Amino acid sequence: MKEIVKMFYKKAKEFLRKNWWDVRYLLLFAVAFLLFRFDKFIKWIIQDTGTVADWVSGLGTVGAFFAIFWQMDKQEKMERAFKVEQSRPRFIHMFRGVLPDNTNILLDDNNFFASLGEKGYDYLKLIVNHPSYFNLLTLDNISSNTIYTCEVILTDDFEKEYYWAQNGLQQNSIIAPVPVSLINRFKNICEKQIVPDETKEKNILLHAKEIEVRFTTSSNEIGFYKLCLNNNEEKYYFINESNNNEIQASKNGKILGKNNPKIEVLNSKFDAYKSKRMRSATIPYHMLKIKILGGE
């Protein structure tokens, strides 16, 4: 019987999904019919009640049917919740002087970088290959999940914000956001033939105090990662856009409604940079290395 109910459940669910509006009108019609014919409905119940055994047997059958229905619905919600929870990313941050090969260098203004021509790659090469002068802030996706979209906002001690965007952050991959303003500063240093001051250049790169990430998982869940660099406090926020109450927050995380004030503030902050999204560029570090070696 369970297999029959399971098959009926799937077909009924598919039917309701495709014909929900029609079903809703039918239900409204049925309720209206009962209201207008309520006296005859009550009379039928009173006159044709049947025996106690009939009622017990009938209610038992209906109860068993709905128990299986409820169990299957709960199991499906739990499986979907598990899939959603398992698809979430986990980030760790690190300051690196030497970048691993699986690092993606993110630039916040590809137009400016392109205007530098080959010199742009030369300056970027100097930045990523001089650990004594530069330590780049990197974010590692340490989960085994691919992130569909990833946006990053970095705020420095002077309240200046930098924005980067990338589509498709692979599992166990690393991003190193580099503001082109740093490349421009380094360009001026090189043109004036000034020896970079180690402490000054590290501070130029990252007076960073906060980094925020908006991401979309492979389960189409939208979430945020927020890291305060002053005390290394990190938080995750996930937007609840379904009625599945089986979905739980991960460690250091909260599940909030899309109309929650915290979510609205974060979304507004990222949406303000929508026009700059197309200006972001990604340079895989292993490709930059090939270009560097080729140039040498």
C-alpha positions as MATLAB code, in Angstrom:
seq = 'MKEIVKMFYKKAKEFLRKNWWDVRYLLLFAVAFLLFRFDKFIKWIIQDTGTVADWVSGLGTVGAFFAIFWQMDKQEKMERAFKVEQSRPRFIHMFRGVLPDNTNILLDDNNFFASLGEKGYDYLKLIVNHPSYFNLLTLDNISSNTIYTCEVILTDDFEKEYYWAQNGLQQNSIIAPVPVSLINRFKNICEKQIVPDETKEKNILLHAKEIEVRFTTSSNEIGFYKLCLNNNEEKYYFINESNNNEIQASKNGKILGKNNPKIEVLNSKFDAYKSKRMRSATIPYHMLKIKILGGE';
ca = [
       0.000    0.000    0.000;
       2.875    2.325    0.787;
       4.168    2.108   -2.784;
       0.703    2.922   -4.140;
       0.409    5.914   -1.805;
       3.930    7.026   -2.744;
       3.103    6.900   -6.449;
      -0.182    8.719   -5.838;
       1.631   11.336   -3.731;
       4.140   12.120   -6.476;
       1.476   12.300   -9.167;
      -0.805   14.422   -6.985;
       2.046   16.775   -6.126;
       3.019   17.151   -9.770;
      -0.624   17.752  -10.715;
      -1.051   20.390   -8.000;
       2.156   22.132   -9.066;
       0.984   22.363  -12.665;
      -2.690   23.113  -11.971;
      -2.601   24.959   -8.657;
      -4.840   27.816   -9.777;
      -7.507   25.449  -11.136;
      -7.411   23.361   -7.957;
      -7.781   26.468   -5.838;
     -10.896   27.523   -7.745;
     -12.347   24.009   -7.359;
     -11.743   24.107   -3.606;
     -13.429   27.490   -3.360;
     -16.372   26.118   -5.344;
     -16.610   23.086   -3.025;
     -16.595   25.289    0.083;
     -19.250   27.550   -1.429;
     -21.380   24.513   -2.323;
     -21.218   23.197    1.255;
     -22.189   26.590    2.619;
     -25.223   26.920    0.353;
     -26.288   23.279    0.858;
     -25.224   23.080    4.487;
     -28.630   21.969    5.819;
     -28.803   18.964    3.476;
     -25.178   18.119    4.207;
     -25.882   17.973    7.963;
     -29.044   15.940    7.361;
     -27.069   13.401    5.334;
     -24.511   13.043    8.135;
     -27.226   12.541   10.775;
     -29.340   10.036    8.836;
     -26.553    7.955    7.231;
     -23.995    7.700    9.990;
     -23.472    3.928    9.802;
     -22.278    1.729   12.656;
     -19.478    2.558   15.081;
     -17.360   -0.174   13.487;
     -17.858    1.402   10.070;
     -16.740    4.757   11.381;
     -13.674    3.316   13.174;
     -12.664    1.331   10.109;
     -13.153    4.274    7.781;
     -11.321    6.727   10.005;
      -8.481    4.231   10.495;
      -8.032    3.846    6.740;
      -8.102    7.599    6.170;
      -5.731    8.140    9.106;
      -3.245    5.583    7.773;
      -3.406    7.168    4.330;
      -2.673   10.656    5.656;
       0.032    9.340    8.023;
       1.929    7.897    5.053;
       1.288   11.116    3.139;
       2.674   13.215    6.020;
       5.685   10.942    6.491;
       6.615   11.106    2.813;
       6.244   14.890    2.721;
       8.440   15.275    5.810;
      11.057   12.893    4.387;
      11.158   14.837    1.130;
      11.568   18.126    3.006;
      14.395   16.654    5.087;
      16.185   15.391    1.973;
      15.803   18.772    0.282;
      17.016   20.540    3.433;
      20.065   18.262    3.608;
      20.882   19.058   -0.035;
      20.573   22.801    0.615;
      22.743   22.643    3.744;
      25.409   20.529    2.044;
      25.683   22.937   -0.910;
      26.715   25.885    1.271;
      30.242   27.283    1.015;
      32.671   27.707    3.873;
      35.259   30.468    3.780;
      38.562   31.056    5.518;
      40.661   34.170    5.041;
      44.412   34.412    4.915;
      47.097   36.967    4.101;
      49.442   35.501    1.524;
      52.670   36.763    0.039;
      52.825   33.827   -2.372;
      49.624   32.773   -4.118;
      48.702   29.118   -4.759;
      48.163   28.134   -8.395;
      44.395   27.690   -7.918;
      43.949   31.370   -7.019;
      41.729   33.698   -9.028;
      42.900   37.315   -8.940;
      39.890   39.635   -8.954;
      40.149   43.151  -10.382;
      37.507   45.759   -9.644;
      37.998   47.866  -12.800;
      38.927   45.967  -15.929;
      38.605   49.118  -18.061;
      41.447   50.816  -16.208;
      43.538   47.646  -16.165;
      43.072   47.165  -19.914;
      44.136   50.773  -20.531;
      47.544   49.936  -19.055;
      48.150   47.301  -21.722;
      51.042   44.899  -21.073;
      52.309   47.215  -18.342;
      49.254   46.281  -16.289;
      50.404   42.666  -16.198;
      53.916   43.805  -15.295;
      52.656   45.763  -12.291;
      50.340   42.931  -11.253;
      53.258   40.519  -11.566;
      55.336   42.663   -9.213;
      52.490   42.852   -6.711;
      51.712   39.127   -6.548;
      55.349   38.006   -6.618;
      56.888   40.274   -3.989;
      55.823   38.814   -0.627;
      58.288   41.061    1.196;
      56.303   44.094    0.011;
      52.762   42.821   -0.406;
      50.517   40.477    1.503;
      47.301   39.841   -0.392;
      44.079   39.093    1.449;
      42.655   35.841    0.095;
      39.389   33.985    0.651;
      39.374   30.198    0.356;
      36.216   28.248   -0.424;
      37.119   25.241    1.717;
      33.878   23.396    0.990;
      33.471   20.800   -1.763;
      30.770   22.929   -3.406;
      30.807   25.220   -6.410;
      29.373   28.693   -5.873;
      27.308   29.929   -8.828;
      27.838   33.643   -8.205;
      30.094   35.474   -5.803;
      30.272   39.204   -5.008;
      32.774   40.766   -2.609;
      32.794   44.137   -0.854;
      35.851   45.172    1.132;
      35.697   48.163    3.480;
      38.916   49.772    4.699;
      39.653   51.805    7.825;
      38.813   54.989    5.927;
      35.300   53.642    5.085;
      36.220   53.347    1.403;
      34.566   50.371   -0.296;
      35.870   48.136   -3.081;
      33.675   45.787   -5.089;
      34.405   42.625   -7.099;
      32.188   40.029   -8.775;
      32.811   36.567  -10.173;
      30.636   33.863  -11.715;
      31.432   30.294  -10.781;
      33.772   29.887   -7.813;
      34.922   26.278   -7.916;
      35.245   23.994   -4.917;
      38.433   24.438   -2.871;
      39.404   27.471   -4.947;
      40.825   30.786   -3.762;
      40.088   34.399   -4.638;
      42.471   37.312   -4.149;
      40.661   40.651   -4.604;
      43.065   43.334   -5.836;
      41.883   46.951   -6.177;
      43.201   48.587   -9.342;
      43.921   51.654   -7.226;
      46.756   49.584   -5.754;
      48.059   48.843   -9.254;
      47.842   52.540  -10.068;
      49.781   53.460   -6.914;
      52.403   50.879   -7.716;
      52.550   52.207  -11.297;
      53.354   55.674   -9.936;
      55.979   54.218   -7.609;
      57.652   52.376  -10.491;
      57.563   55.411  -12.787;
      59.171   57.564  -10.103;
      61.689   54.761   -9.418;
      60.955   54.848   -5.703;
      61.856   51.773   -3.662;
      58.589   50.560   -2.072;
      58.437   50.856    1.674;
      57.362   47.475    3.037;
      55.134   48.732    5.845;
      53.611   51.499    3.762;
      52.765   49.232    0.845;
      51.172   46.624    3.068;
      49.026   49.367    4.522;
      48.188   50.703    1.062;
      46.838   47.298    0.113;
      44.880   46.467    3.190;
      43.755   48.878    5.762;
      40.895   46.386    5.482;
      38.552   46.167    8.423;
      35.590   44.260    6.961;
      34.848   41.963    4.064;
      31.378   40.883    2.933;
      30.407   38.262    0.373;
      27.053   37.645   -1.304;
      26.807   34.229   -2.923;
      24.359   31.916   -4.659;
      24.804   28.196   -4.008;
      24.210   25.281   -6.376;
      20.852   24.814   -4.603;
      19.908   28.407   -5.527;
      20.134   29.512   -1.910;
      21.307   33.108   -1.505;
      23.551   33.824    1.440;
      26.021   36.287    2.911;
      29.387   35.916    4.603;
      30.587   38.748    6.816;
      34.059   38.949    8.349;
      35.326   41.606   10.744;
      39.116   41.633   10.363;
      39.709   43.524   13.598;
      38.630   40.569   15.730;
      38.252   37.788   13.088;
      34.554   37.469   13.901;
      32.670   35.826   11.051;
      28.949   35.345   10.407;
      26.815   33.667    7.766;
      23.298   34.733    6.820;
      21.018   32.633    4.623;
      17.790   33.840    3.032;
      14.777   31.622    3.681;
      12.733   31.706    0.468;
      10.908   28.411    0.965;
       8.388   26.979    3.419;
      10.759   24.179    4.339;
      11.260   24.519    8.101;
      13.660   21.554    8.084;
      16.464   23.752    6.691;
      18.848   24.656    9.498;
      21.540   27.315    9.778;
      25.161   26.219    9.678;
      27.815   27.103   12.234;
      28.041   30.854   12.895;
      24.976   31.245   10.695;
      21.408   32.488   10.817;
      18.428   31.874    8.554;
      16.494   35.080    7.960;
      13.517   36.059    5.834;
      14.200   38.102    2.706;
      12.317   41.033    4.286;
      14.445   40.952    7.427;
      16.099   44.372    8.019;
      19.585   42.808    8.105;
      19.018   41.086    4.732;
      17.511   44.230    3.204;
      20.551   46.284    4.249;
      22.998   43.728    2.827;
      21.077   43.335   -0.437;
      20.845   47.113   -0.868;
      24.574   47.437   -0.278;
      25.435   44.913   -3.004;
      22.701   46.061   -5.401;
      24.190   49.565   -5.333;
      27.208   48.138   -7.202;
      25.144   46.394   -9.886;
      26.384   48.800  -12.559;
      30.003   47.926  -11.684;
      29.498   44.180  -11.924;
      30.478   44.042  -15.601;
      33.659   46.006  -14.871;
      35.051   43.252  -12.663;
      37.570   40.866  -14.168;
      39.099   37.561  -13.137;
      42.676   36.551  -13.919;
      43.592   32.956  -12.978;
      46.974   33.063  -11.254;
      48.319   30.045  -13.146;
      47.664   31.906  -16.426;
      49.399   34.995  -15.063;
      52.388   32.802  -14.185;
      52.548   31.521  -17.763;
      52.462   35.115  -19.004;
      55.165   36.056  -16.516;
      57.402   33.151  -17.510;
      56.767   33.898  -21.171;
      57.797   37.495  -20.585;
      61.004   36.394  -18.933;
];
